[in-house]
Amino acid sequence: MNRLVIAPTQIKNGQISLNFEQQHYLTRVLRLTQGNTFVAMDGQGNSWLAALSSEEQASILEAVVGATELPVKVTLMVALPKGNGFDDLVRYCTELGVNRFMPVISDRTLLKPSPQKVQRWSKIAQEAAQQSERQIVPNILSPLPYHMALTQVEKEAACYICVARRDSEHLLHYLEKKENEIIIATGPEGGWTEKEVEAAIAAGFQPVSLGRRILRAVTAPIVASSLVAATWDKARDNFFTL
Ligand code: SAM
């Protein structure tokens, strides 16, 4: 079933008013005609089966209960990698179930992101959420200096900082605790400075390993997200086969 992200404000009295871009996507790209159905999602956890009633409008038929979201809220705090690395990472980590991205500028971050970048990353997250049949579109925060970001993490979240070449316990070990909310920080190409690691520990972050190999700055958050998704999906599959 084709999926389309809409804003909650587009719904009134069971009708969805489609904007120009959405009309184009449904009628020209997907070639849907009157009466054809698709899944409309507000990106905040709600989805509906809808039928195209005209070029500009669709009618909501029923709510759709989705089961693709992880039961844990995952935030990636990522020191921006070089080039378009963050584009790839947003795409893949959205597919893996991440809820929020906190791009940060650390001491060794080389990229100076333009203000339009957040809009571009949000669009990538929206497309990836649609394609992987998620109900939630991840929130992408504006890039912040690393030390400021450390002060903005939720007190109730379990926080981990991925550090290479340090004798830390593997992230998998901590994921066994099945926390409700997790924040995972990964560094840039040159890694975190020792001061940055110490600042994170002082802010309540636990240093963790992602294994014995040194992963690229783009690969590390994808690996961390895969470990979280696998841990929770496996726990849920075990529950349903009991
Ligand atoms: N230049 C750094 C060094 O030699 O130690 C490596 C930096 S690595 C390319 C970029 C980031 O990925 C690191 O700051 C860390 O957050 C994460 N990372 C890569 N491999 C890791 C591993 N095996 N364990 C934990 N974190 C890792």
PDB file of C-alpha atoms and ligand atoms in Angstrom:
ATOM      1  CA  MET A   1       0.000   0.000   0.000  1.00  0.00           C
ATOM      2  CA  ASN A   2       1.387   3.435  -0.949  1.00  0.00           C
ATOM      3  CA  ARG A   3       2.063   5.814   1.922  1.00  0.00           C
ATOM      4  CA  LEU A   4       1.954   9.580   2.195  1.00  0.00           C
ATOM      5  CA  VAL A   5       3.027  11.821   5.063  1.00  0.00           C
ATOM      6  CA  ILE A   6       0.548  14.631   5.778  1.00  0.00           C
ATOM      7  CA  ALA A   7       0.413  17.379   8.425  1.00  0.00           C
ATOM      8  CA  PRO A   8      -2.279  16.882  11.118  1.00  0.00           C
ATOM      9  CA  THR A   9      -3.662  20.336  10.142  1.00  0.00           C
ATOM     10  CA  GLN A  10      -4.573  19.001   6.676  1.00  0.00           C
ATOM     11  CA  ILE A  11      -7.368  16.872   8.201  1.00  0.00           C
ATOM     12  CA  LYS A  12     -10.814  18.391   8.728  1.00  0.00           C
ATOM     13  CA  ASN A  13     -14.107  16.474   9.151  1.00  0.00           C
ATOM     14  CA  GLY A  14     -12.626  13.231   7.892  1.00  0.00           C
ATOM     15  CA  GLN A  15     -11.242  14.884   4.747  1.00  0.00           C
ATOM     16  CA  ILE A  16      -7.581  15.439   3.869  1.00  0.00           C
ATOM     17  CA  SER A  17      -6.805  18.578   1.837  1.00  0.00           C
ATOM     18  CA  LEU A  18      -3.844  17.681  -0.355  1.00  0.00           C
ATOM     19  CA  ASN A  19      -1.190  20.242  -1.213  1.00  0.00           C
ATOM     20  CA  PHE A  20       0.204  20.594  -4.716  1.00  0.00           C
ATOM     21  CA  GLU A  21       3.206  18.349  -4.119  1.00  0.00           C
ATOM     22  CA  GLN A  22       1.013  15.594  -2.610  1.00  0.00           C
ATOM     23  CA  GLN A  23      -1.497  15.845  -5.483  1.00  0.00           C
ATOM     24  CA  HIS A  24       1.366  15.482  -7.944  1.00  0.00           C
ATOM     25  CA  TYR A  25       2.778  12.475  -6.088  1.00  0.00           C
ATOM     26  CA  LEU A  26      -0.569  10.641  -5.822  1.00  0.00           C
ATOM     27  CA  THR A  27      -2.038  11.368  -9.250  1.00  0.00           C
ATOM     28  CA  ARG A  28       1.025  11.758 -11.497  1.00  0.00           C
ATOM     29  CA  VAL A  29       3.742   9.643  -9.853  1.00  0.00           C
ATOM     30  CA  LEU A  30       1.569   6.839  -8.386  1.00  0.00           C
ATOM     31  CA  ARG A  31      -1.201   7.374 -10.995  1.00  0.00           C
ATOM     32  CA  LEU A  32      -3.974   6.928  -8.435  1.00  0.00           C
ATOM     33  CA  THR A  33      -7.464   7.893  -9.553  1.00  0.00           C
ATOM     34  CA  GLN A  34     -10.701   8.652  -7.685  1.00  0.00           C
ATOM     35  CA  GLY A  35     -11.551   5.866  -5.228  1.00  0.00           C
ATOM     36  CA  ASN A  36      -8.006   4.459  -5.106  1.00  0.00           C
ATOM     37  CA  THR A  37      -6.700   4.021  -1.587  1.00  0.00           C
ATOM     38  CA  PHE A  38      -3.427   4.845   0.162  1.00  0.00           C
ATOM     39  CA  VAL A  39      -2.173   5.132   3.741  1.00  0.00           C
ATOM     40  CA  ALA A  40      -1.937   8.681   5.110  1.00  0.00           C
ATOM     41  CA  MET A  41       0.332   9.135   8.132  1.00  0.00           C
ATOM     42  CA  ASP A  42       0.856  12.219  10.276  1.00  0.00           C
ATOM     43  CA  GLY A  43       4.411  11.246  11.213  1.00  0.00           C
ATOM     44  CA  GLN A  44       3.515  11.339  14.922  1.00  0.00           C
ATOM     45  CA  GLY A  45       2.244   7.779  15.226  1.00  0.00           C
ATOM     46  CA  ASN A  46      -1.205   7.999  13.537  1.00  0.00           C
ATOM     47  CA  SER A  47      -2.053   6.370  10.201  1.00  0.00           C
ATOM     48  CA  TRP A  48      -5.295   6.113   8.238  1.00  0.00           C
ATOM     49  CA  LEU A  49      -6.541   4.270   5.172  1.00  0.00           C
ATOM     50  CA  ALA A  50      -7.717   7.035   2.813  1.00  0.00           C
ATOM     51  CA  ALA A  51      -9.384   7.118  -0.618  1.00  0.00           C
ATOM     52  CA  LEU A  52      -8.796   9.790  -3.227  1.00  0.00           C
ATOM     53  CA  SER A  53     -12.094  11.687  -3.640  1.00  0.00           C
ATOM     54  CA  SER A  54     -10.827  14.312  -6.113  1.00  0.00           C
ATOM     55  CA  GLU A  55      -7.455  15.721  -7.252  1.00  0.00           C
ATOM     56  CA  GLU A  56      -7.325  17.952  -4.157  1.00  0.00           C
ATOM     57  CA  GLN A  57      -8.971  15.799  -1.490  1.00  0.00           C
ATOM     58  CA  ALA A  58      -8.969  12.356   0.078  1.00  0.00           C
ATOM     59  CA  SER A  59     -11.492  10.826   2.507  1.00  0.00           C
ATOM     60  CA  ILE A  60     -10.381   8.995   5.622  1.00  0.00           C
ATOM     61  CA  LEU A  61     -11.873   5.480   5.689  1.00  0.00           C
ATOM     62  CA  GLU A  62     -10.433   4.003   8.900  1.00  0.00           C
ATOM     63  CA  ALA A  63      -7.514   4.164  11.302  1.00  0.00           C
ATOM     64  CA  VAL A  64      -4.625   1.814  10.575  1.00  0.00           C
ATOM     65  CA  VAL A  65      -2.807   0.229  13.475  1.00  0.00           C
ATOM     66  CA  GLY A  66       0.898  -0.016  12.682  1.00  0.00           C
ATOM     67  CA  ALA A  67       3.391  -2.333  14.325  1.00  0.00           C
ATOM     68  CA  THR A  68       6.685  -1.174  12.872  1.00  0.00           C
ATOM     69  CA  GLU A  69       7.824   1.210  15.628  1.00  0.00           C
ATOM     70  CA  LEU A  70      10.385   0.170  18.232  1.00  0.00           C
ATOM     71  CA  PRO A  71       9.057   0.269  21.812  1.00  0.00           C
ATOM     72  CA  VAL A  72      12.102   2.359  22.795  1.00  0.00           C
ATOM     73  CA  LYS A  73      12.653   6.040  21.953  1.00  0.00           C
ATOM     74  CA  VAL A  74      16.074   6.342  20.290  1.00  0.00           C
ATOM     75  CA  THR A  75      17.994   9.594  19.802  1.00  0.00           C
ATOM     76  CA  LEU A  76      21.261   9.726  17.885  1.00  0.00           C
ATOM     77  CA  MET A  77      23.576  12.556  18.871  1.00  0.00           C
ATOM     78  CA  VAL A  78      25.932  12.608  15.903  1.00  0.00           C
ATOM     79  CA  ALA A  79      29.013  14.779  15.407  1.00  0.00           C
ATOM     80  CA  LEU A  80      28.412  15.850  11.799  1.00  0.00           C
ATOM     81  CA  PRO A  81      30.514  13.820   9.366  1.00  0.00           C
ATOM     82  CA  LYS A  82      32.181  15.264   6.246  1.00  0.00           C
ATOM     83  CA  GLY A  83      30.388  15.859   2.936  1.00  0.00           C
ATOM     84  CA  ASN A  84      26.920  14.336   2.573  1.00  0.00           C
ATOM     85  CA  GLY A  85      27.562  11.641   5.174  1.00  0.00           C
ATOM     86  CA  PHE A  86      24.736  12.867   7.409  1.00  0.00           C
ATOM     87  CA  ASP A  87      22.224  12.463   4.520  1.00  0.00           C
ATOM     88  CA  ASP A  88      23.046   8.739   4.286  1.00  0.00           C
ATOM     89  CA  LEU A  89      23.022   8.249   7.995  1.00  0.00           C
ATOM     90  CA  VAL A  90      19.584   9.916   8.386  1.00  0.00           C
ATOM     91  CA  ARG A  91      18.185   7.688   5.634  1.00  0.00           C
ATOM     92  CA  TYR A  92      19.527   4.392   7.015  1.00  0.00           C
ATOM     93  CA  CYS A  93      18.955   5.121  10.710  1.00  0.00           C
ATOM     94  CA  THR A  94      15.364   6.232   9.987  1.00  0.00           C
ATOM     95  CA  GLU A  95      14.797   2.850   8.322  1.00  0.00           C
ATOM     96  CA  LEU A  96      16.192   1.233  11.475  1.00  0.00           C
ATOM     97  CA  GLY A  97      13.718   2.993  13.793  1.00  0.00           C
ATOM     98  CA  VAL A  98      15.534   6.058  15.205  1.00  0.00           C
ATOM     99  CA  ASN A  99      13.154   8.740  16.584  1.00  0.00           C
ATOM    100  CA  ARG A 100      15.349  11.815  16.779  1.00  0.00           C
ATOM    101  CA  PHE A 101      18.623  13.122  15.388  1.00  0.00           C
ATOM    102  CA  MET A 102      20.716  15.678  17.293  1.00  0.00           C
ATOM    103  CA  PRO A 103      23.483  16.800  14.914  1.00  0.00           C
ATOM    104  CA  VAL A 104      26.338  18.346  16.897  1.00  0.00           C
ATOM    105  CA  ILE A 105      29.460  20.337  16.124  1.00  0.00           C
ATOM    106  CA  SER A 106      32.365  18.882  18.084  1.00  0.00           C
ATOM    107  CA  ASP A 107      35.992  20.048  18.310  1.00  0.00           C
ATOM    108  CA  ARG A 108      37.007  17.906  15.332  1.00  0.00           C
ATOM    109  CA  THR A 109      33.871  18.393  13.207  1.00  0.00           C
ATOM    110  CA  LEU A 110      34.935  19.667   9.794  1.00  0.00           C
ATOM    111  CA  LEU A 111      31.495  20.367   8.236  1.00  0.00           C
ATOM    112  CA  LYS A 112      29.871  23.794   8.578  1.00  0.00           C
ATOM    113  CA  PRO A 113      26.223  23.016   7.724  1.00  0.00           C
ATOM    114  CA  SER A 114      24.122  25.590   5.859  1.00  0.00           C
ATOM    115  CA  PRO A 115      20.755  26.562   7.429  1.00  0.00           C
ATOM    116  CA  GLN A 116      18.846  24.771   4.603  1.00  0.00           C
ATOM    117  CA  LYS A 117      20.384  21.454   5.645  1.00  0.00           C
ATOM    118  CA  VAL A 118      17.818  20.693   8.375  1.00  0.00           C
ATOM    119  CA  GLN A 119      15.018  21.011   5.820  1.00  0.00           C
ATOM    120  CA  ARG A 120      16.850  18.647   3.459  1.00  0.00           C
ATOM    121  CA  TRP A 121      17.516  16.105   6.232  1.00  0.00           C
ATOM    122  CA  SER A 122      13.854  16.269   7.334  1.00  0.00           C
ATOM    123  CA  LYS A 123      12.748  15.491   3.774  1.00  0.00           C
ATOM    124  CA  ILE A 124      15.129  12.510   3.642  1.00  0.00           C
ATOM    125  CA  ALA A 125      13.750  11.261   6.995  1.00  0.00           C
ATOM    126  CA  GLN A 126      10.178  11.646   5.724  1.00  0.00           C
ATOM    127  CA  GLU A 127      10.876   9.639   2.555  1.00  0.00           C
ATOM    128  CA  ALA A 128      12.736   6.933   4.501  1.00  0.00           C
ATOM    129  CA  ALA A 129       9.904   6.667   7.081  1.00  0.00           C
ATOM    130  CA  GLN A 130       7.356   6.306   4.264  1.00  0.00           C
ATOM    131  CA  GLN A 131       9.350   3.632   2.511  1.00  0.00           C
ATOM    132  CA  SER A 132      10.028   1.570   5.642  1.00  0.00           C
ATOM    133  CA  GLU A 133       6.329   1.788   6.639  1.00  0.00           C
ATOM    134  CA  ARG A 134       6.948   3.592   9.898  1.00  0.00           C
ATOM    135  CA  GLN A 135       4.273   5.588  11.728  1.00  0.00           C
ATOM    136  CA  ILE A 136       6.735   8.153  13.085  1.00  0.00           C
ATOM    137  CA  VAL A 137       8.886  10.539  11.076  1.00  0.00           C
ATOM    138  CA  PRO A 138      12.050  11.287  13.081  1.00  0.00           C
ATOM    139  CA  ASN A 139      12.596  14.791  14.340  1.00  0.00           C
ATOM    140  CA  ILE A 140      15.833  16.452  13.178  1.00  0.00           C
ATOM    141  CA  LEU A 141      17.058  19.168  15.509  1.00  0.00           C
ATOM    142  CA  SER A 142      19.156  22.136  14.361  1.00  0.00           C
ATOM    143  CA  PRO A 143      22.900  21.515  14.758  1.00  0.00           C
ATOM    144  CA  LEU A 144      24.197  22.548  18.180  1.00  0.00           C
ATOM    145  CA  PRO A 145      27.676  22.906  19.677  1.00  0.00           C
ATOM    146  CA  TYR A 146      28.467  19.576  21.376  1.00  0.00           C
ATOM    147  CA  HIS A 147      28.788  21.000  24.904  1.00  0.00           C
ATOM    148  CA  MET A 148      25.398  22.705  24.608  1.00  0.00           C
ATOM    149  CA  ALA A 149      23.795  19.481  23.354  1.00  0.00           C
ATOM    150  CA  LEU A 150      25.063  17.643  26.437  1.00  0.00           C
ATOM    151  CA  THR A 151      23.008  19.984  28.645  1.00  0.00           C
ATOM    152  CA  GLN A 152      19.829  19.273  26.649  1.00  0.00           C
ATOM    153  CA  VAL A 153      19.506  15.522  27.094  1.00  0.00           C
ATOM    154  CA  GLU A 154      16.490  14.241  29.026  1.00  0.00           C
ATOM    155  CA  LYS A 155      17.249  13.208  32.614  1.00  0.00           C
ATOM    156  CA  GLU A 156      15.287   9.940  32.287  1.00  0.00           C
ATOM    157  CA  ALA A 157      17.165   8.764  29.170  1.00  0.00           C
ATOM    158  CA  ALA A 158      19.964   6.185  29.298  1.00  0.00           C
ATOM    159  CA  CYS A 159      22.897   7.926  27.572  1.00  0.00           C
ATOM    160  CA  TYR A 160      25.826   6.231  25.825  1.00  0.00           C
ATOM    161  CA  ILE A 161      28.870   7.671  24.068  1.00  0.00           C
ATOM    162  CA  CYS A 162      30.576   5.430  21.487  1.00  0.00           C
ATOM    163  CA  VAL A 163      34.328   5.615  21.891  1.00  0.00           C
ATOM    164  CA  ALA A 164      36.803   3.677  19.761  1.00  0.00           C
ATOM    165  CA  ARG A 165      40.083   2.265  21.127  1.00  0.00           C
ATOM    166  CA  ARG A 166      38.966   2.301  24.745  1.00  0.00           C
ATOM    167  CA  ASP A 167      38.406  -0.709  26.904  1.00  0.00           C
ATOM    168  CA  SER A 168      34.664  -0.095  27.314  1.00  0.00           C
ATOM    169  CA  GLU A 169      31.852  -2.614  27.634  1.00  0.00           C
ATOM    170  CA  HIS A 170      30.000  -3.298  24.369  1.00  0.00           C
ATOM    171  CA  LEU A 171      26.761  -1.334  23.742  1.00  0.00           C
ATOM    172  CA  LEU A 172      24.887  -4.679  23.480  1.00  0.00           C
ATOM    173  CA  HIS A 173      25.640  -5.371  27.126  1.00  0.00           C
ATOM    174  CA  TYR A 174      23.721  -2.232  28.216  1.00  0.00           C
ATOM    175  CA  LEU A 175      20.863  -2.724  25.755  1.00  0.00           C
ATOM    176  CA  GLU A 176      19.882  -5.856  27.696  1.00  0.00           C
ATOM    177  CA  LYS A 177      18.451  -3.466  30.319  1.00  0.00           C
ATOM    178  CA  LYS A 178      15.673  -2.519  27.853  1.00  0.00           C
ATOM    179  CA  GLU A 179      15.489   1.157  28.818  1.00  0.00           C
ATOM    180  CA  ASN A 180      12.493   3.173  27.524  1.00  0.00           C
ATOM    181  CA  GLU A 181      14.591   6.004  26.172  1.00  0.00           C
ATOM    182  CA  ILE A 182      18.145   5.865  24.817  1.00  0.00           C
ATOM    183  CA  ILE A 183      20.544   8.535  23.580  1.00  0.00           C
ATOM    184  CA  ILE A 184      23.632   7.364  21.677  1.00  0.00           C
ATOM    185  CA  ALA A 185      26.454   9.752  20.755  1.00  0.00           C
ATOM    186  CA  THR A 186      28.940   9.053  17.946  1.00  0.00           C
ATOM    187  CA  GLY A 187      31.998  11.107  17.003  1.00  0.00           C
ATOM    188  CA  PRO A 188      33.383  12.651  13.795  1.00  0.00           C
ATOM    189  CA  GLU A 189      36.128  11.300  11.491  1.00  0.00           C
ATOM    190  CA  GLY A 190      38.889  12.362  13.886  1.00  0.00           C
ATOM    191  CA  GLY A 191      37.042  10.950  16.919  1.00  0.00           C
ATOM    192  CA  TRP A 192      36.099  12.681  20.183  1.00  0.00           C
ATOM    193  CA  THR A 193      38.747  14.590  22.117  1.00  0.00           C
ATOM    194  CA  GLU A 194      39.541  13.244  25.596  1.00  0.00           C
ATOM    195  CA  LYS A 195      37.929  16.395  27.045  1.00  0.00           C
ATOM    196  CA  GLU A 196      34.708  15.698  25.148  1.00  0.00           C
ATOM    197  CA  VAL A 197      34.561  12.145  26.452  1.00  0.00           C
ATOM    198  CA  GLU A 198      35.128  13.379  29.992  1.00  0.00           C
ATOM    199  CA  ALA A 199      32.403  16.041  29.584  1.00  0.00           C
ATOM    200  CA  ALA A 200      29.953  13.364  28.402  1.00  0.00           C
ATOM    201  CA  ILE A 201      30.795  11.122  31.363  1.00  0.00           C
ATOM    202  CA  ALA A 202      30.253  14.083  33.701  1.00  0.00           C
ATOM    203  CA  ALA A 203      26.846  14.616  32.037  1.00  0.00           C
ATOM    204  CA  GLY A 204      25.871  10.992  32.782  1.00  0.00           C
ATOM    205  CA  PHE A 205      26.919   9.250  29.549  1.00  0.00           C
ATOM    206  CA  GLN A 206      28.344   5.742  29.691  1.00  0.00           C
ATOM    207  CA  PRO A 207      31.283   5.109  27.293  1.00  0.00           C
ATOM    208  CA  VAL A 208      30.595   2.055  25.110  1.00  0.00           C
ATOM    209  CA  SER A 209      32.293   0.014  22.414  1.00  0.00           C
ATOM    210  CA  LEU A 210      30.809  -1.038  19.074  1.00  0.00           C
ATOM    211  CA  GLY A 211      33.322  -3.839  18.633  1.00  0.00           C
ATOM    212  CA  ARG A 212      37.012  -4.245  17.921  1.00  0.00           C
ATOM    213  CA  ARG A 213      37.110  -2.690  14.481  1.00  0.00           C
ATOM    214  CA  ILE A 214      37.277   1.084  13.927  1.00  0.00           C
ATOM    215  CA  LEU A 215      34.111   2.141  12.128  1.00  0.00           C
ATOM    216  CA  ARG A 216      33.757   5.210   9.927  1.00  0.00           C
ATOM    217  CA  ALA A 217      31.903   8.184  11.402  1.00  0.00           C
ATOM    218  CA  VAL A 218      28.931   7.352   9.123  1.00  0.00           C
ATOM    219  CA  THR A 219      28.999   3.621   9.876  1.00  0.00           C
ATOM    220  CA  ALA A 220      29.093   3.892  13.707  1.00  0.00           C
ATOM    221  CA  PRO A 221      25.554   5.357  14.163  1.00  0.00           C
ATOM    222  CA  ILE A 222      24.139   2.821  11.684  1.00  0.00           C
ATOM    223  CA  VAL A 223      25.722  -0.045  13.634  1.00  0.00           C
ATOM    224  CA  ALA A 224      24.471   1.370  16.964  1.00  0.00           C
ATOM    225  CA  SER A 225      20.924   1.738  15.557  1.00  0.00           C
ATOM    226  CA  SER A 226      21.018  -1.810  14.139  1.00  0.00           C
ATOM    227  CA  LEU A 227      22.002  -3.187  17.546  1.00  0.00           C
ATOM    228  CA  VAL A 228      19.092  -1.365  19.225  1.00  0.00           C
ATOM    229  CA  ALA A 229      16.598  -2.494  16.570  1.00  0.00           C
ATOM    230  CA  ALA A 230      17.807  -6.114  16.669  1.00  0.00           C
ATOM    231  CA  THR A 231      17.689  -6.233  20.475  1.00  0.00           C
ATOM    232  CA  TRP A 232      14.092  -4.988  20.608  1.00  0.00           C
ATOM    233  CA  ASP A 233      12.782  -6.882  17.582  1.00  0.00           C
ATOM    234  CA  LYS A 234      14.245 -10.109  18.937  1.00  0.00           C
ATOM    235  CA  ALA A 235      12.677  -9.505  22.374  1.00  0.00           C
ATOM    236  CA  ARG A 236       9.287  -8.903  20.736  1.00  0.00           C
ATOM    237  CA  ASP A 237       9.532 -11.982  18.471  1.00  0.00           C
ATOM    238  CA  ASN A 238      10.407 -14.127  21.509  1.00  0.00           C
ATOM    239  CA  PHE A 239       7.392 -12.708  23.360  1.00  0.00           C
ATOM    240  CA  PHE A 240       4.995 -13.607  20.523  1.00  0.00           C
ATOM    241  CA  THR A 241       6.317 -17.170  20.173  1.00  0.00           C
ATOM    242  CA  LEU A 242       5.912 -17.936  23.900  1.00  0.00           C
TER     243      LEU A 242
HETATM  244  N1  SAM B   1      40.048   8.573  14.657  1.00  0.00           N
HETATM  245  C1  SAM B   1      39.408   7.850  15.721  1.00  0.00           C
HETATM  246  C2  SAM B   1      40.410   6.888  16.367  1.00  0.00           C
HETATM  247  O1  SAM B   1      41.364   6.563  15.699  1.00  0.00           O
HETATM  248  O2  SAM B   1      40.161   6.477  17.489  1.00  0.00           O
HETATM  249  C3  SAM B   1      38.255   7.037  15.170  1.00  0.00           C
HETATM  250  C4  SAM B   1      37.056   7.842  14.976  1.00  0.00           C
HETATM  251  S1  SAM B   1      35.772   6.904  14.215  1.00  0.00           S
HETATM  252  C5  SAM B   1      36.189   7.084  12.533  1.00  0.00           C
HETATM  253  C6  SAM B   1      34.364   7.961  14.389  1.00  0.00           C
HETATM  254  C7  SAM B   1      33.474   7.665  15.561  1.00  0.00           C
HETATM  255  O3  SAM B   1      32.835   6.414  15.385  1.00  0.00           O
HETATM  256  C8  SAM B   1      34.139   7.556  16.909  1.00  0.00           C
HETATM  257  O4  SAM B   1      34.333   8.820  17.514  1.00  0.00           O
HETATM  258  C9  SAM B   1      33.160   6.716  17.706  1.00  0.00           C
HETATM  259  O5  SAM B   1      32.109   7.489  18.200  1.00  0.00           O
HETATM  260  C10 SAM B   1      32.622   5.787  16.647  1.00  0.00           C
HETATM  261  N2  SAM B   1      33.325   4.494  16.596  1.00  0.00           N
HETATM  262  C11 SAM B   1      33.985   3.960  15.550  1.00  0.00           C
HETATM  263  N3  SAM B   1      34.417   2.723  15.836  1.00  0.00           N
HETATM  264  C12 SAM B   1      34.010   2.461  17.091  1.00  0.00           C
HETATM  265  C13 SAM B   1      34.137   1.324  17.946  1.00  0.00           C
HETATM  266  N4  SAM B   1      34.760   0.231  17.573  1.00  0.00           N
HETATM  267  N5  SAM B   1      33.588   1.410  19.179  1.00  0.00           N
HETATM  268  C14 SAM B   1      32.942   2.522  19.583  1.00  0.00           C
HETATM  269  N6  SAM B   1      32.786   3.613  18.816  1.00  0.00           N
HETATM  270  C15 SAM B   1      33.314   3.593  17.576  1.00  0.00           C
END
